[in-house]
Amino acid sequence: MLIAGNWKMNTDAQEAQALISSVVDAVGSTTIDVAVCPPFVNLGVVNQVLSKAGSVALGAQNMHAADSGAYTGEISAGMLNAIGCTYVIIGHSERRQYFGETDKSVNEKVTKALASGLVPILCVGETLEEREGGREEDVVRAQVMGGLEGISINAASELVLAYEPVWAIGTGKTASPEQAQEIHAFIRSLLSDKFGAISSDIPILYGGSMKPGNAPELLSKQDVNGGLIGGASLKADAFAGIVRAGEAAV
Ligand code: PGA
């Protein structure tokens, strides 16, 4: 069970320090995996707080697939390692939608993250138009298989997947627990075809307007192994409420 907060483009350094301090206090000690993914420039300040208090891990929201070089404005896996990251979100729908990320670039980043000892949280999910056209499974299949091309069974044990239907992100609309379970089971079957038995150990997170109120039911579903939380991760109490729901679901 992993509950990960995606702060997106929110918080300056001071706000990040205040938020992570409240998150650490509100979460307290926990038996499940918990992570926060602040903006790049605030990874250092958040890590300083986290290295003093043990139960929350650090993640980034994106990375570049190259080791170093002439890629103005980009951040490498090595830099994320050096600043204390355990996780990195790859292929979030906002990156696909606004920054031209493709399954190919996503695949390069997932490959590099795994080779660098980072745990990639590979995001997949269909748009409203695709769901209304009955194409959600085709879209998710293409994103999962494209994103994971060439990944070995050994490396797969370090993977995390996140199903985030685009129509549920930041909209207040949530997939019903049944809709989530249906796609999560579908993703599990794709992972099982590709990686075999290890697929049952790969966490599949749900993301899209998860809140303390709807988290218990979503997290109780068999193939929902955690949450990727946007809006609610910016409020320490709400985030901790989802962590409590995660603890209760295991
Ligand atoms: P949301 O975002 O919880 O605000 O819907 C989830 C995400 O984009 O990861």
XYZ file of N, CA, C and O in Angstrom, residues 15-156:
568
model
N 6.541 27.686 1.863
C 5.276 26.928 1.957
C 5.538 25.421 1.969
O 4.873 24.664 2.664
N 6.546 25.009 1.199
C 6.871 23.577 1.147
C 7.359 23.091 2.506
O 6.977 22.015 2.975
N 8.181 23.923 3.144
C 8.695 23.553 4.464
C 7.552 23.462 5.479
O 7.490 22.523 6.281
N 6.637 24.425 5.424
C 5.503 24.411 6.354
C 4.607 23.201 6.072
O 4.168 22.505 6.995
N 4.344 22.939 4.790
C 3.445 21.831 4.439
C 4.043 20.484 4.847
O 3.357 19.650 5.443
N 5.326 20.283 4.558
C 5.896 18.969 4.892
C 5.963 18.778 6.408
O 5.751 17.664 6.908
N 6.202 19.852 7.142
C 6.213 19.722 8.606
C 4.828 19.307 9.102
O 4.705 18.410 9.949
N 3.778 19.921 8.570
C 2.410 19.532 8.975
C 2.087 18.119 8.522
O 1.405 17.374 9.235
N 2.553 17.738 7.333
C 2.275 16.379 6.834
C 2.928 15.346 7.757
O 2.302 14.355 8.141
N 4.190 15.587 8.103
C 4.911 14.641 8.972
C 4.175 14.500 10.311
O 3.962 13.388 10.807
N 3.745 15.626 10.876
C 3.011 15.585 12.150
C 1.690 14.850 11.995
O 1.330 14.010 12.824
N 0.947 15.174 10.930
C -0.394 14.594 10.763
C -0.322 13.097 10.442
O -1.150 12.320 10.915
N 0.672 12.698 9.671
C 0.791 11.276 9.303
C 1.293 10.459 10.499
O 0.826 9.348 10.743
N 2.221 11.031 11.259
C 2.752 10.308 12.416
C 3.475 9.045 11.988
O 4.070 8.998 10.910
N 3.424 8.011 12.815
C 4.079 6.768 12.393
C 3.055 5.933 11.630
O 1.861 5.968 11.930
N 3.523 5.230 10.634
C 2.584 4.476 9.787
C 3.199 3.167 9.333
O 4.426 3.048 9.224
N 2.342 2.214 9.046
C 2.792 0.891 8.635
C 2.829 0.757 7.114
O 3.297 -0.256 6.588
N 2.298 1.755 6.396
C 2.271 1.662 4.929
C 3.314 2.608 4.330
O 3.930 3.396 5.050
N 3.499 2.542 3.005
C 4.438 3.445 2.343
C 3.750 4.773 2.037
O 2.630 4.787 1.505
N 4.428 5.855 2.370
C 3.888 7.201 2.144
C 4.989 8.023 1.480
O 6.161 7.917 1.861
N 4.619 8.822 0.497
C 5.610 9.670 -0.187
C 4.989 11.007 -0.566
O 3.765 11.102 -0.723
N 5.828 12.019 -0.700
C 5.386 13.300 -1.256
C 6.296 13.671 -2.421
O 7.494 13.398 -2.399
N 5.694 14.295 -3.437
C 6.439 14.700 -4.632
C 6.288 16.210 -4.834
O 5.360 16.669 -5.495
N 7.178 16.994 -4.220
C 7.135 18.459 -4.354
C 7.767 18.899 -5.674
O 8.396 18.092 -6.355
N 7.643 20.191 -6.012
C 8.354 20.709 -7.186
C 9.871 20.523 -7.014
O 10.368 20.518 -5.883
N 10.586 20.422 -8.130
C 12.045 20.184 -8.088
C 12.759 21.112 -7.100
O 13.571 20.660 -6.303
N 12.457 22.430 -7.204
C 13.237 23.395 -6.410
C 13.008 23.242 -4.905
O 13.775 23.783 -4.116
N 11.970 22.523 -4.522
C 11.699 22.343 -3.089
C 12.056 20.950 -2.585
O 11.809 20.624 -1.421
N 12.675 20.131 -3.430
C 13.061 18.780 -2.977
C 14.053 18.874 -1.820
O 13.962 18.120 -0.849
N 14.996 19.810 -1.891
C 16.037 19.923 -0.866
C 15.457 20.302 0.486
O 15.748 19.668 1.501
N 14.602 21.313 0.478
C 14.046 21.796 1.735
C 13.128 20.732 2.352
O 13.120 20.522 3.572
N 12.394 20.025 1.523
C 11.510 18.969 2.031
C 12.354 17.797 2.549
O 12.085 17.240 3.615
N 13.427 17.480 1.842
C 14.286 16.380 2.283
C 14.924 16.664 3.642
O 15.096 15.754 4.451
N 15.252 17.926 3.859
C 15.837 18.290 5.163
C 14.890 17.954 6.310
O 15.308 17.439 7.342
N 13.608 18.223 6.119
C 12.621 17.899 7.156
C 12.455 16.378 7.253
O 12.427 15.815 8.346
N 12.384 15.717 6.091
C 12.131 14.264 6.095
C 13.305 13.476 6.664
O 13.099 12.416 7.263
N 14.528 13.958 6.473
C 15.660 13.168 6.971
C 15.709 13.173 8.499
O 16.338 12.320 9.109
N 14.995 14.111 9.107
C 14.916 14.118 10.576
C 13.753 13.263 11.069
O 13.736 12.817 12.212
N 12.751 13.068 10.221
C 11.537 12.345 10.646
C 11.249 11.256 9.630
O 11.048 11.541 8.459
N 11.244 10.007 10.074
C 11.399 8.864 9.193
C 10.318 8.345 8.272
O 10.640 7.711 7.278
N 9.022 8.617 8.486
C 8.026 7.742 7.852
C 7.549 8.154 6.453
O 6.766 7.451 5.830
N 8.001 9.297 5.951
C 7.557 9.755 4.630
C 8.757 9.789 3.677
O 9.819 10.300 4.036
N 8.569 9.230 2.478
C 9.647 9.207 1.479
C 9.469 10.363 0.497
O 8.399 10.961 0.399
N 10.536 10.634 -0.254
C 10.548 11.763 -1.178
C 10.480 11.281 -2.628
O 11.103 10.276 -2.990
N 9.735 12.000 -3.447
C 9.682 11.692 -4.877
C 9.684 12.965 -5.698
O 9.407 14.045 -5.179
N 9.998 12.825 -6.988
C 9.952 13.961 -7.912
C 8.788 13.752 -8.882
O 8.199 12.675 -8.948
N 8.479 14.797 -9.635
C 7.299 14.749 -10.518
C 7.639 14.422 -11.962
O 6.748 14.256 -12.800
N 8.943 14.362 -12.263
C 9.380 14.144 -13.640
C 10.891 14.018 -13.619
O 11.530 14.316 -12.603
N 11.488 13.558 -14.705
C 12.955 13.577 -14.854
C 13.270 13.464 -16.346
O 12.388 13.169 -17.154
N 14.533 13.680 -16.683
C 14.998 13.465 -18.055
C 15.699 12.113 -18.118
O 16.216 11.632 -17.107
N 15.693 11.497 -19.307
C 16.258 10.151 -19.425
C 17.780 10.135 -19.586
O 18.412 9.095 -19.418
N 18.377 11.287 -19.915
C 19.847 11.297 -20.096
C 20.561 11.506 -18.759
O 19.969 12.012 -17.808
N 21.836 11.106 -18.722
C 22.626 11.246 -17.491
C 22.945 12.702 -17.169
O 22.935 13.113 -16.019
N 23.310 13.459 -18.198
C 23.709 14.861 -18.023
C 23.864 15.455 -19.418
O 23.714 14.734 -20.411
N 24.153 16.743 -19.495
C 24.472 17.325 -20.795
C 23.624 18.512 -21.153
O 23.023 19.157 -20.300
N 23.576 18.814 -22.449
C 22.960 20.037 -22.949
C 21.446 19.865 -23.094
O 20.916 19.728 -24.199
N 20.766 19.848 -21.971
C 19.298 19.725 -21.951
C 18.757 20.808 -21.018
O 18.342 20.533 -19.890
N 18.819 22.038 -21.481
C 18.466 23.200 -20.657
C 17.110 23.030 -19.988
O 16.133 22.689 -20.650
N 17.112 23.234 -18.691
C 15.847 23.188 -17.945
C 15.477 21.809 -17.452
O 14.419 21.656 -16.841
N 16.311 20.805 -17.702
C 15.950 19.431 -17.317
C 16.700 18.962 -16.068
O 17.691 19.558 -15.660
N 16.240 17.863 -15.504
C 16.756 17.304 -14.249
C 16.996 15.812 -14.463
O 16.127 15.117 -15.002
N 18.160 15.311 -14.027
C 18.500 13.902 -14.277
C 18.158 13.008 -13.085
O 17.976 13.492 -11.959
N 18.143 11.707 -13.342
C 17.915 10.725 -12.275
C 18.996 10.832 -11.201
O 18.712 10.733 -10.003
N 20.240 11.053 -11.627
C 21.335 11.180 -10.664
C 21.114 12.353 -9.710
O 21.406 12.261 -8.514
N 20.595 13.448 -10.245
C 20.316 14.617 -9.386
C 19.222 14.273 -8.376
O 19.280 14.704 -7.220
N 18.239 13.525 -8.824
C 17.136 13.149 -7.915
C 17.646 12.211 -6.821
O 17.269 12.340 -5.656
N 18.496 11.276 -7.207
C 19.103 10.391 -6.204
C 19.872 11.205 -5.165
O 19.730 10.997 -3.959
N 20.675 12.144 -5.667
C 21.562 12.901 -4.773
C 20.784 13.766 -3.786
O 21.272 14.062 -2.697
N 19.567 14.155 -4.160
C 18.795 15.036 -3.270
C 17.833 14.238 -2.383
O 17.052 14.795 -1.621
N 17.913 12.892 -2.491
C 17.170 12.069 -1.535
C 15.879 11.451 -2.044
O 15.078 10.927 -1.264
N 15.662 11.474 -3.369
C 14.416 10.902 -3.891
C 14.453 9.376 -3.915
O 15.472 8.770 -4.257
N 13.323 8.785 -3.590
C 13.105 7.348 -3.745
C 12.248 7.090 -4.986
O 12.451 6.120 -5.707
N 11.276 7.963 -5.213
C 10.288 7.782 -6.288
C 10.418 8.886 -7.333
O 10.925 9.972 -7.034
N 9.904 8.593 -8.527
C 9.727 9.650 -9.527
C 8.463 9.338 -10.351
O 8.294 8.221 -10.834
N 7.578 10.319 -10.425
C 6.366 10.171 -11.241
C 6.783 10.299 -12.706
O 7.520 11.220 -13.065
N 6.327 9.381 -13.531
C 6.671 9.427 -14.962
C 5.377 9.359 -15.784
O 4.517 8.518 -15.540
N 5.283 10.255 -16.775
C 4.165 10.183 -17.725
C 2.832 10.601 -17.154
O 1.777 10.122 -17.601
N 2.851 11.522 -16.184
C 1.571 12.049 -15.693
C 0.793 12.627 -16.881
O 1.388 13.190 -17.809
N -0.526 12.550 -16.835
C -1.322 12.997 -17.988
C -1.104 14.476 -18.287
O -1.218 14.895 -19.443
N -0.785 15.271 -17.263
C -0.517 16.692 -17.541
C 0.768 16.844 -18.339
O 0.899 17.745 -19.166
N 1.730 15.972 -18.120
C 2.959 16.000 -18.917
C 2.670 15.533 -20.348
O 3.229 16.058 -21.300
N 1.815 14.529 -20.472
C 1.479 14.036 -21.820
C 0.690 15.112 -22.581
O 0.923 15.354 -23.769
N -0.254 15.769 -21.853
C -1.159 16.721 -22.478
C -0.489 18.049 -22.813
O -0.697 18.599 -23.892
N 0.307 18.591 -21.877
C 0.838 19.947 -22.062
C 2.299 19.977 -22.495
O 2.793 21.012 -22.913
N 3.029 18.891 -22.330
C 4.479 18.942 -22.582
C 4.939 17.881 -23.570
O 6.118 17.552 -23.625
N 3.990 17.361 -24.318
C 4.351 16.502 -25.444
C 4.974 15.166 -25.089
O 5.686 14.581 -25.905
N 4.741 14.673 -23.886
C 5.311 13.359 -23.544
C 4.585 12.263 -24.326
O 3.364 12.294 -24.471
N 5.356 11.325 -24.815
C 4.800 10.217 -25.587
C 5.138 8.905 -24.878
O 5.976 8.887 -23.973
N 4.533 7.814 -25.316
C 4.878 6.529 -24.707
C 6.372 6.241 -24.879
O 6.981 5.600 -24.022
N 6.959 6.753 -25.975
C 8.388 6.514 -26.202
C 9.240 7.265 -25.166
O 10.133 6.676 -24.556
N 8.935 8.547 -24.962
C 9.740 9.299 -23.973
C 9.474 8.761 -22.571
O 10.388 8.680 -21.742
N 8.243 8.373 -22.323
C 7.892 7.795 -21.020
C 8.690 6.502 -20.799
O 9.259 6.274 -19.729
N 8.769 5.690 -21.836
C 9.514 4.429 -21.751
C 11.002 4.678 -21.460
O 11.615 3.981 -20.646
N 11.583 5.686 -22.110
C 12.999 6.002 -21.872
C 13.224 6.417 -20.420
O 14.211 6.042 -19.793
N 12.280 7.191 -19.896
C 12.408 7.672 -18.514
C 12.214 6.532 -17.512
O 12.940 6.453 -16.519
N 11.223 5.672 -17.755
C 10.998 4.529 -16.852
C 12.252 3.651 -16.828
O 12.722 3.231 -15.763
N 12.811 3.399 -18.002
C 14.010 2.561 -18.116
C 15.164 3.169 -17.326
O 15.851 2.482 -16.569
N 15.347 4.483 -17.502
C 16.456 5.170 -16.818
C 16.226 5.212 -15.305
O 17.166 5.003 -14.525
N 15.003 5.482 -14.889
C 14.700 5.543 -13.455
C 15.055 4.204 -12.804
O 15.743 4.160 -11.778
N 14.609 3.116 -13.410
C 14.871 1.781 -12.842
C 16.374 1.499 -12.789
O 16.881 0.977 -11.800
N 17.076 1.871 -13.856
C 18.524 1.623 -13.899
C 19.259 2.469 -12.862
O 20.376 2.140 -12.463
N 18.624 3.555 -12.420
C 19.260 4.473 -11.470
C 18.845 4.210 -10.032
O 19.209 4.962 -9.131
N 18.024 3.194 -9.821
C 17.605 2.873 -8.461
C 16.451 3.714 -7.951
O 16.153 3.713 -6.759
N 15.783 4.449 -8.857
C 14.580 5.180 -8.467
C 13.362 4.310 -8.765
O 13.390 3.505 -9.705
N 12.304 4.469 -7.992
C 11.060 3.735 -8.262
C 10.165 4.621 -9.130
O 9.689 5.663 -8.665
N 9.955 4.232 -10.407
C 9.087 5.055 -11.244
C 7.615 4.783 -10.922
O 7.219 3.630 -10.726
N 6.839 5.849 -10.833
C 5.377 5.716 -10.723
C 4.837 6.049 -12.108
O 4.706 7.223 -12.470
N 4.610 5.021 -12.909
C 4.186 5.196 -14.303
C 2.681 5.454 -14.354
O 1.885 4.613 -13.939
N 2.308 6.645 -14.864
C 0.889 7.033 -14.899
C 0.262 6.724 -16.255
O 0.851 7.030 -17.304
N -0.919 6.156 -16.208
C -1.696 5.878 -17.419
C -3.147 6.271 -17.158
O -3.558 6.398 -16.011
N -3.903 6.469 -18.220
C -5.314 6.786 -18.020
C -5.916 7.428 -19.251
O -5.225 8.133 -19.995
N -7.213 7.204 -19.453
C -7.892 7.684 -20.658
C -8.576 9.034 -20.424
O -8.871 9.388 -19.290
N -8.831 9.762 -21.500
C -9.599 11.007 -21.432
C -11.092 10.669 -21.426
O -11.488 9.526 -21.699
N -11.890 11.699 -21.166
C -13.349 11.510 -21.167
C -13.829 11.046 -22.549
O -14.629 10.120 -22.676
N -13.290 11.692 -23.578
C -13.688 11.352 -24.951
C -13.375 9.882 -25.254
O -14.172 9.171 -25.864
N -12.207 9.442 -24.804
C -11.809 8.046 -25.048
C -12.723 7.085 -24.281
O -13.124 6.044 -24.795
N -13.082 7.444 -23.043
C -13.996 6.570 -22.280
C -15.369 6.552 -22.937
O -15.971 5.489 -23.097
N -15.850 7.729 -23.332
C -17.187 7.764 -23.945
C -17.215 6.994 -25.260
O -18.254 6.485 -25.662
N -16.061 6.910 -25.907
C -15.973 6.128 -27.144
C -15.697 4.653 -26.883
O -15.470 3.882 -27.821
N -15.682 4.243 -25.622
C -15.469 2.832 -25.270
C -14.038 2.376 -25.513
O -13.762 1.187 -25.657
N -13.089 3.332 -25.551
C -11.713 2.976 -25.912
C -10.763 2.956 -24.716
O -9.547 2.941 -24.887
N -11.309 2.972 -23.476
C -10.413 3.108 -22.323
C -9.403 1.967 -22.228
O -8.242 2.180 -21.916
N -9.837 0.741 -22.529
C -8.883 -0.375 -22.400
C -7.795 -0.303 -23.477
O -6.631 -0.602 -23.204
N -8.183 0.110 -24.695
C -7.178 0.222 -25.765
C -6.118 1.269 -25.407
O -4.918 1.060 -25.615
N -6.590 2.402 -24.857
C -5.678 3.492 -24.502
C -4.745 3.046 -23.381
O -3.521 3.224 -23.454
N -5.329 2.446 -22.350
C -4.526 2.025 -21.199
C -3.542 0.926 -21.607
O -2.374 0.943 -21.205
N -3.987 -0.001 -22.473
C -3.088 -1.068 -22.942
C -1.881 -0.455 -23.662
O -0.731 -0.816 -23.397
N -2.148 0.489 -24.557
C -1.060 1.094 -25.333
C -0.087 1.832 -24.407
O 1.137 1.765 -24.596
N -0.619 2.519 -23.391
C 0.256 3.276 -22.487
C 1.077 2.338 -21.587
O 2.257 2.587 -21.341
N 0.445 1.273 -21.108
C 1.165 0.326 -20.243
C 2.240 -0.403 -21.061
O 3.422 -0.437 -20.667
N 1.852 -0.956 -22.198
C 2.809 -1.750 -22.981
C 3.901 -0.848 -23.567
O 5.074 -1.223 -23.598
N 3.512 0.357 -24.020
C 4.500 1.308 -24.563
C 5.456 1.781 -23.485
O 6.667 1.841 -23.687
N 4.917 2.112 -22.327
C 5.736 2.639 -21.235
C 6.689 1.603 -20.680
O 7.730 1.945 -20.120
N 6.316 0.321 -20.810
C 7.122 -0.736 -20.180
C 7.921 -1.562 -21.188
O 8.498 -2.591 -20.834
N 7.991 -1.084 -22.430
C 8.709 -1.853 -23.440
C 10.165 -2.089 -23.020
O 10.861 -1.166 -22.577
N 10.588 -3.326 -23.120
C 11.993 -3.644 -22.835
C 12.328 -3.760 -21.358
O 13.482 -4.011 -21.003
N 11.362 -3.585 -20.470
C 11.639 -3.700 -19.028
C 11.679 -5.187 -18.656
O 10.778 -5.950 -19.002
N 12.721 -5.582 -17.929
C 12.886 -6.998 -17.593
C 12.031 -7.378 -16.382
O 11.609 -6.513 -15.610
N 11.812 -8.672 -16.222
C 11.047 -9.158 -15.069
C 11.731 -8.743 -13.766
O 11.089 -8.331 -12.811
N 13.055 -8.817 -13.736
C 13.812 -8.409 -12.549
C 13.546 -6.967 -12.166
O 13.276 -6.653 -11.008
N 13.646 -6.095 -13.169
C 13.454 -4.666 -12.913
C 12.002 -4.377 -12.522
O 11.725 -3.459 -11.751
N 11.074 -5.188 -13.029
C 9.643 -4.913 -12.821
C 9.245 -4.966 -11.360
O 8.258 -4.348 -10.958
